[in-house]
Amino acid sequence: MARSAVLNVMVQAAMKAGRSLARDFGEVQNLQVSLKGPGDYVSQADRKAEQIIFTELKKARPDYSFLMEESGAVEGSDAQHRWIIDPLDGTTNFLHGIPMFAVSIALERQGQIVAGVIYNPAMDELYTAERGGGVFLNDRRLRVAARSKMVDAVIGTGIPHIGRGHHGHYLVELRNIMADSAGIRRMGAAALDLAYVAAGRLDGFWEDDLQPWDMAAGILMIREAGGFVSDKNGGQDMFDTKGIVAGNEAIHRALMATLKKPI
Ligand code: 2AM
Ligand code: CA
Ligand code: CA
Ligand code: CA
């Protein structure tokens, strides 16, 4: 399927930032690193990638607004359109030489996510989605996995640093998913995890404490792959509640039920 002009702009920006990340990944030991919060590191590589994306998108659509992990919100004259950007999802992996990291860019129009790109330069995997147009990994159209039983399902999650204070019910949830599923994966890059749900690699995913830039592109991808995404209450308020549950229809329903179980 042909990409729209705006999706092409996003792909160019993500790949240019991805090439910068790939170069820095080759010499991570030389990067300056600082700690922003509990378990939340940032490096020159994150900032450089964000600057590349900002410059590319600003050039192509000068009026649009921005929400970026490292630089925050930048209001444009067009408040109806907003880019939501994670320049490097999986910074901890990146800094440890683990090739599970990605660039994530989403476009929101009037509060609705209409396009998304996630690019893992280490594996050269480019995920693209447009609302109503499906989701692709490189040139291949994606569908969520067909497995319908939790006992067969591999479920992704992110384990929050206890110092972030949002973990609440998390250890109980972890225990119950350990009991009900075929296995749990913790890969350390939330945007990629969501892309993996869209690709049918993970049957489901849940996490409690994510930011819009971790989720925006991946949410669209899962929907376009025929999957279900909700917040922890079953609503669509993922950005404000920070929680997300995803899978095909059956696994999403089963995950919601397991996540509500007591110990
Ligand atoms: P990041 O690498 O872009 O910071 C790792 O636990 C996963 O959770 C990554 O996708 C990471 O994104 C994300 N994450 C979201 N909020 C975080 C936080 N406050 N601290 C660390 N990782 C966070
Ligand atoms: Ca971060
Ligand atoms: Ca992130
Ligand atoms: Ca990041």
XYZ file of C-alpha atoms and ligand atoms in Angstrom:
289
model
C 0.000 0.000 0.000
C 1.329 3.438 -0.972
C 2.335 5.671 1.915
C 0.776 9.114 2.245
C 3.017 12.193 2.006
C 2.909 12.772 5.747
C 3.791 9.147 6.539
C 6.764 9.466 4.177
C 7.917 12.513 6.130
C 7.683 10.507 9.357
C 9.572 7.559 7.861
C 12.376 9.829 6.620
C 12.686 11.473 10.046
C 12.634 8.147 11.918
C 15.232 6.572 9.632
C 17.547 9.584 9.813
C 17.328 9.544 13.623
C 17.743 5.766 13.532
C 20.994 6.063 11.573
C 22.288 8.509 14.181
C 21.342 6.051 16.940
C 23.027 3.192 15.079
C 26.281 5.181 14.884
C 26.135 6.027 18.603
C 25.235 2.407 19.442
C 28.614 1.438 17.997
C 30.425 3.504 20.617
C 28.090 3.743 23.596
C 31.015 3.857 25.995
C 31.810 7.392 24.760
C 28.338 8.831 25.405
C 27.543 11.193 28.235
C 24.744 9.749 30.352
C 22.643 11.298 33.093
C 19.838 10.038 35.313
C 16.488 11.866 35.008
C 14.559 9.828 37.566
C 14.529 6.341 39.105
C 15.798 3.991 36.377
C 15.349 6.675 33.698
C 18.594 7.464 31.879
C 19.164 9.900 29.069
C 22.203 10.212 26.819
C 23.509 12.456 24.077
C 22.184 9.859 21.647
C 18.582 10.455 22.816
C 18.959 14.234 22.486
C 20.682 14.084 19.106
C 17.980 11.793 17.703
C 15.236 14.045 19.043
C 16.841 17.106 17.443
C 17.046 15.329 14.077
C 13.366 14.365 14.224
C 12.293 17.830 15.350
C 14.236 19.504 12.532
C 12.883 17.147 9.847
C 9.252 17.395 10.952
C 9.408 21.161 11.502
C 10.779 21.612 7.993
C 7.985 19.533 6.456
C 5.067 20.840 8.566
C 6.130 24.182 10.116
C 2.841 24.803 11.967
C 2.327 21.520 13.793
C 2.711 21.169 17.571
C 5.097 18.745 19.298
C 5.213 16.540 22.375
C 8.693 15.061 22.837
C 10.151 13.023 25.676
C 13.323 15.059 26.117
C 12.239 18.588 25.056
C 8.626 18.473 26.227
C 5.768 20.304 24.519
C 6.352 22.861 21.765
C 3.172 24.604 20.644
C 2.837 25.392 16.948
C 0.244 27.721 15.424
C -1.688 24.577 14.440
C -2.899 23.023 17.697
C -5.037 20.478 15.800
C -1.952 18.561 14.692
C 0.562 17.224 17.165
C 3.634 15.052 16.747
C 4.264 12.694 19.676
C 7.905 11.621 19.712
C 10.107 9.198 21.587
C 13.533 9.618 19.967
C 14.974 6.540 21.687
C 12.673 4.046 23.346
C 14.701 1.531 25.302
C 17.542 3.809 26.417
C 18.643 1.360 29.109
C 18.936 -1.435 26.520
C 20.827 0.915 24.189
C 23.340 1.856 26.866
C 23.908 -1.828 27.679
C 24.524 -2.819 24.069
C 21.194 -4.655 23.789
C 19.768 -4.055 20.295
C 16.130 -3.724 21.457
C 15.500 -0.026 21.009
C 13.549 2.137 18.604
C 12.471 5.548 17.414
C 8.726 6.185 17.785
C 6.818 8.976 16.032
C 3.037 9.428 15.996
C 0.804 12.091 14.473
C -2.359 13.148 16.240
C -5.108 15.071 14.453
C -7.780 16.588 16.703
C -6.791 14.214 19.480
C -6.928 11.130 17.268
C -3.789 9.166 16.351
C -3.741 9.021 12.550
C -0.213 7.854 11.690
C 2.645 6.085 13.413
C 6.200 4.940 12.717
C 8.409 2.771 14.918
C 11.925 2.010 13.675
C 14.472 -0.329 15.218
C 17.715 0.499 13.373
C 19.695 -2.385 14.912
C 17.344 -4.932 13.329
C 16.385 -2.655 10.410
C 12.715 -3.159 11.212
C 10.399 -0.343 10.148
C 6.800 -0.429 11.345
C 4.384 2.015 9.709
C 0.663 2.586 10.205
C -2.019 4.945 9.016
C -5.532 5.095 10.368
C -7.720 2.963 8.115
C -4.735 1.903 5.999
C -3.324 -1.010 7.981
C 0.074 -1.572 9.565
C 3.225 -2.868 7.922
C 6.581 -4.281 9.003
C 8.831 -3.163 6.153
C 6.616 -4.256 3.213
C 4.591 -6.943 4.976
C 1.077 -6.239 6.260
C 0.600 -7.234 9.905
C -2.141 -8.954 11.858
C -2.269 -9.570 15.585
C -1.746 -13.198 16.647
C -4.702 -15.592 16.406
C -4.113 -17.486 19.665
C -7.189 -17.120 21.831
C -6.263 -18.924 25.060
C -4.171 -17.370 27.798
C -2.537 -20.746 28.422
C -0.970 -20.450 24.909
C -0.250 -16.738 25.081
C 3.133 -15.005 25.470
C 2.531 -11.710 27.222
C 4.840 -8.685 27.261
C 5.099 -6.205 30.080
C 7.334 -3.496 31.479
C 8.450 -3.782 35.061
C 8.369 -0.311 36.613
C 11.225 0.869 38.799
C 9.861 0.707 42.332
C 11.107 4.255 42.867
C 8.567 5.565 40.331
C 5.851 4.766 42.849
C 3.205 3.747 40.302
C 3.637 0.021 40.667
C 0.647 -0.359 43.028
C -0.912 -3.667 42.107
C 1.911 -4.723 39.783
C 3.396 -7.646 41.737
C -0.042 -9.221 42.103
C -0.691 -8.778 38.379
C 2.694 -10.287 37.541
C 1.995 -13.294 39.728
C -1.410 -13.881 38.152
C -0.150 -13.526 34.562
C 2.670 -15.945 35.506
C -0.038 -18.416 36.521
C -2.368 -17.971 33.526
C -0.103 -17.400 30.476
C 2.454 -19.439 28.513
C 5.152 -16.973 29.512
C 6.093 -13.385 30.138
C 8.595 -11.284 28.179
C 10.204 -8.092 29.466
C 12.131 -6.628 26.577
C 12.641 -3.107 27.878
C 11.268 -1.002 25.031
C 7.551 -0.311 25.364
C 7.030 1.098 21.859
C 8.627 -2.008 20.340
C 6.561 -4.265 22.591
C 3.407 -2.692 21.158
C 4.733 -3.102 17.613
C 5.392 -6.765 18.467
C 1.739 -7.173 19.508
C 0.708 -5.709 16.132
C 3.105 -8.173 14.464
C 1.656 -11.157 16.348
C 5.005 -11.864 18.040
C 3.553 -11.081 21.443
C -0.021 -12.241 22.056
C -0.641 -9.475 24.558
C 0.903 -6.696 26.586
C 0.199 -4.686 29.707
C 1.987 -1.914 31.553
C 1.056 0.546 34.271
C 3.183 3.635 33.920
C 3.765 4.718 30.343
C 3.882 8.134 28.722
C 2.103 9.175 25.499
C 5.379 8.973 23.524
C 5.845 5.340 24.603
C 2.361 4.364 23.416
C 0.977 6.630 20.685
C 2.391 4.985 17.539
C 2.016 1.464 18.953
C -1.645 1.965 19.881
C -2.499 2.826 16.272
C -0.475 -0.164 15.024
C -2.340 -2.629 17.235
C -5.718 -1.232 16.164
C -4.705 -1.381 12.506
C -3.582 -4.989 13.021
C -7.079 -5.882 14.213
C -6.186 -5.867 17.908
C -7.788 -4.345 20.960
C -6.195 -1.671 23.146
C -7.581 -0.129 26.318
C -6.559 1.436 29.581
C -6.673 -0.661 32.754
C -10.356 0.231 33.270
C -11.388 -0.881 29.789
C -11.678 2.725 28.549
C -9.602 4.635 25.994
C -7.852 6.980 28.384
C -4.356 5.472 28.054
C -2.539 8.828 27.996
C -4.043 10.175 31.231
C -4.198 6.910 33.201
C -0.761 5.780 31.847
C -1.966 2.169 31.838
C -2.406 -0.031 28.772
C -3.712 -3.527 28.018
C -3.475 -4.959 24.488
C -4.005 -8.121 22.463
C -6.452 -9.696 20.071
C -10.072 -9.532 21.220
C -9.945 -12.782 23.224
C -6.536 -12.187 24.803
C -7.410 -8.592 25.639
C -10.549 -9.807 27.432
C -8.648 -12.585 29.228
C -5.858 -10.193 30.245
C -8.370 -7.736 31.695
C -9.868 -10.568 33.743
C -6.504 -11.867 34.977
C -5.357 -8.351 35.881
C -8.418 -7.923 38.106
C -7.823 -11.132 40.077
C -6.791 -10.961 43.706
C -3.635 -12.803 44.872
P 12.572 5.032 27.521
O 13.633 4.063 27.242
O 12.200 5.883 26.347
O 12.786 5.864 28.759
C 11.690 0.525 30.067
O 11.197 0.178 31.280
C 10.573 0.995 29.154
O 9.664 1.849 29.896
C 11.090 1.848 28.042
O 10.187 1.787 26.973
C 11.106 3.208 28.701
O 11.182 4.241 27.768
C 9.764 3.178 29.382
N 9.554 4.151 30.438
C 8.454 4.939 30.549
N 8.527 5.727 31.606
C 9.711 5.465 32.200
C 10.372 5.990 33.355
N 9.831 6.948 34.113
N 11.567 5.479 33.683
C 12.134 4.520 32.911
N 11.562 4.011 31.827
C 10.365 4.461 31.464
Ca 13.500 7.935 29.073
Ca 9.990 5.385 25.885
Ca 13.001 7.656 25.260
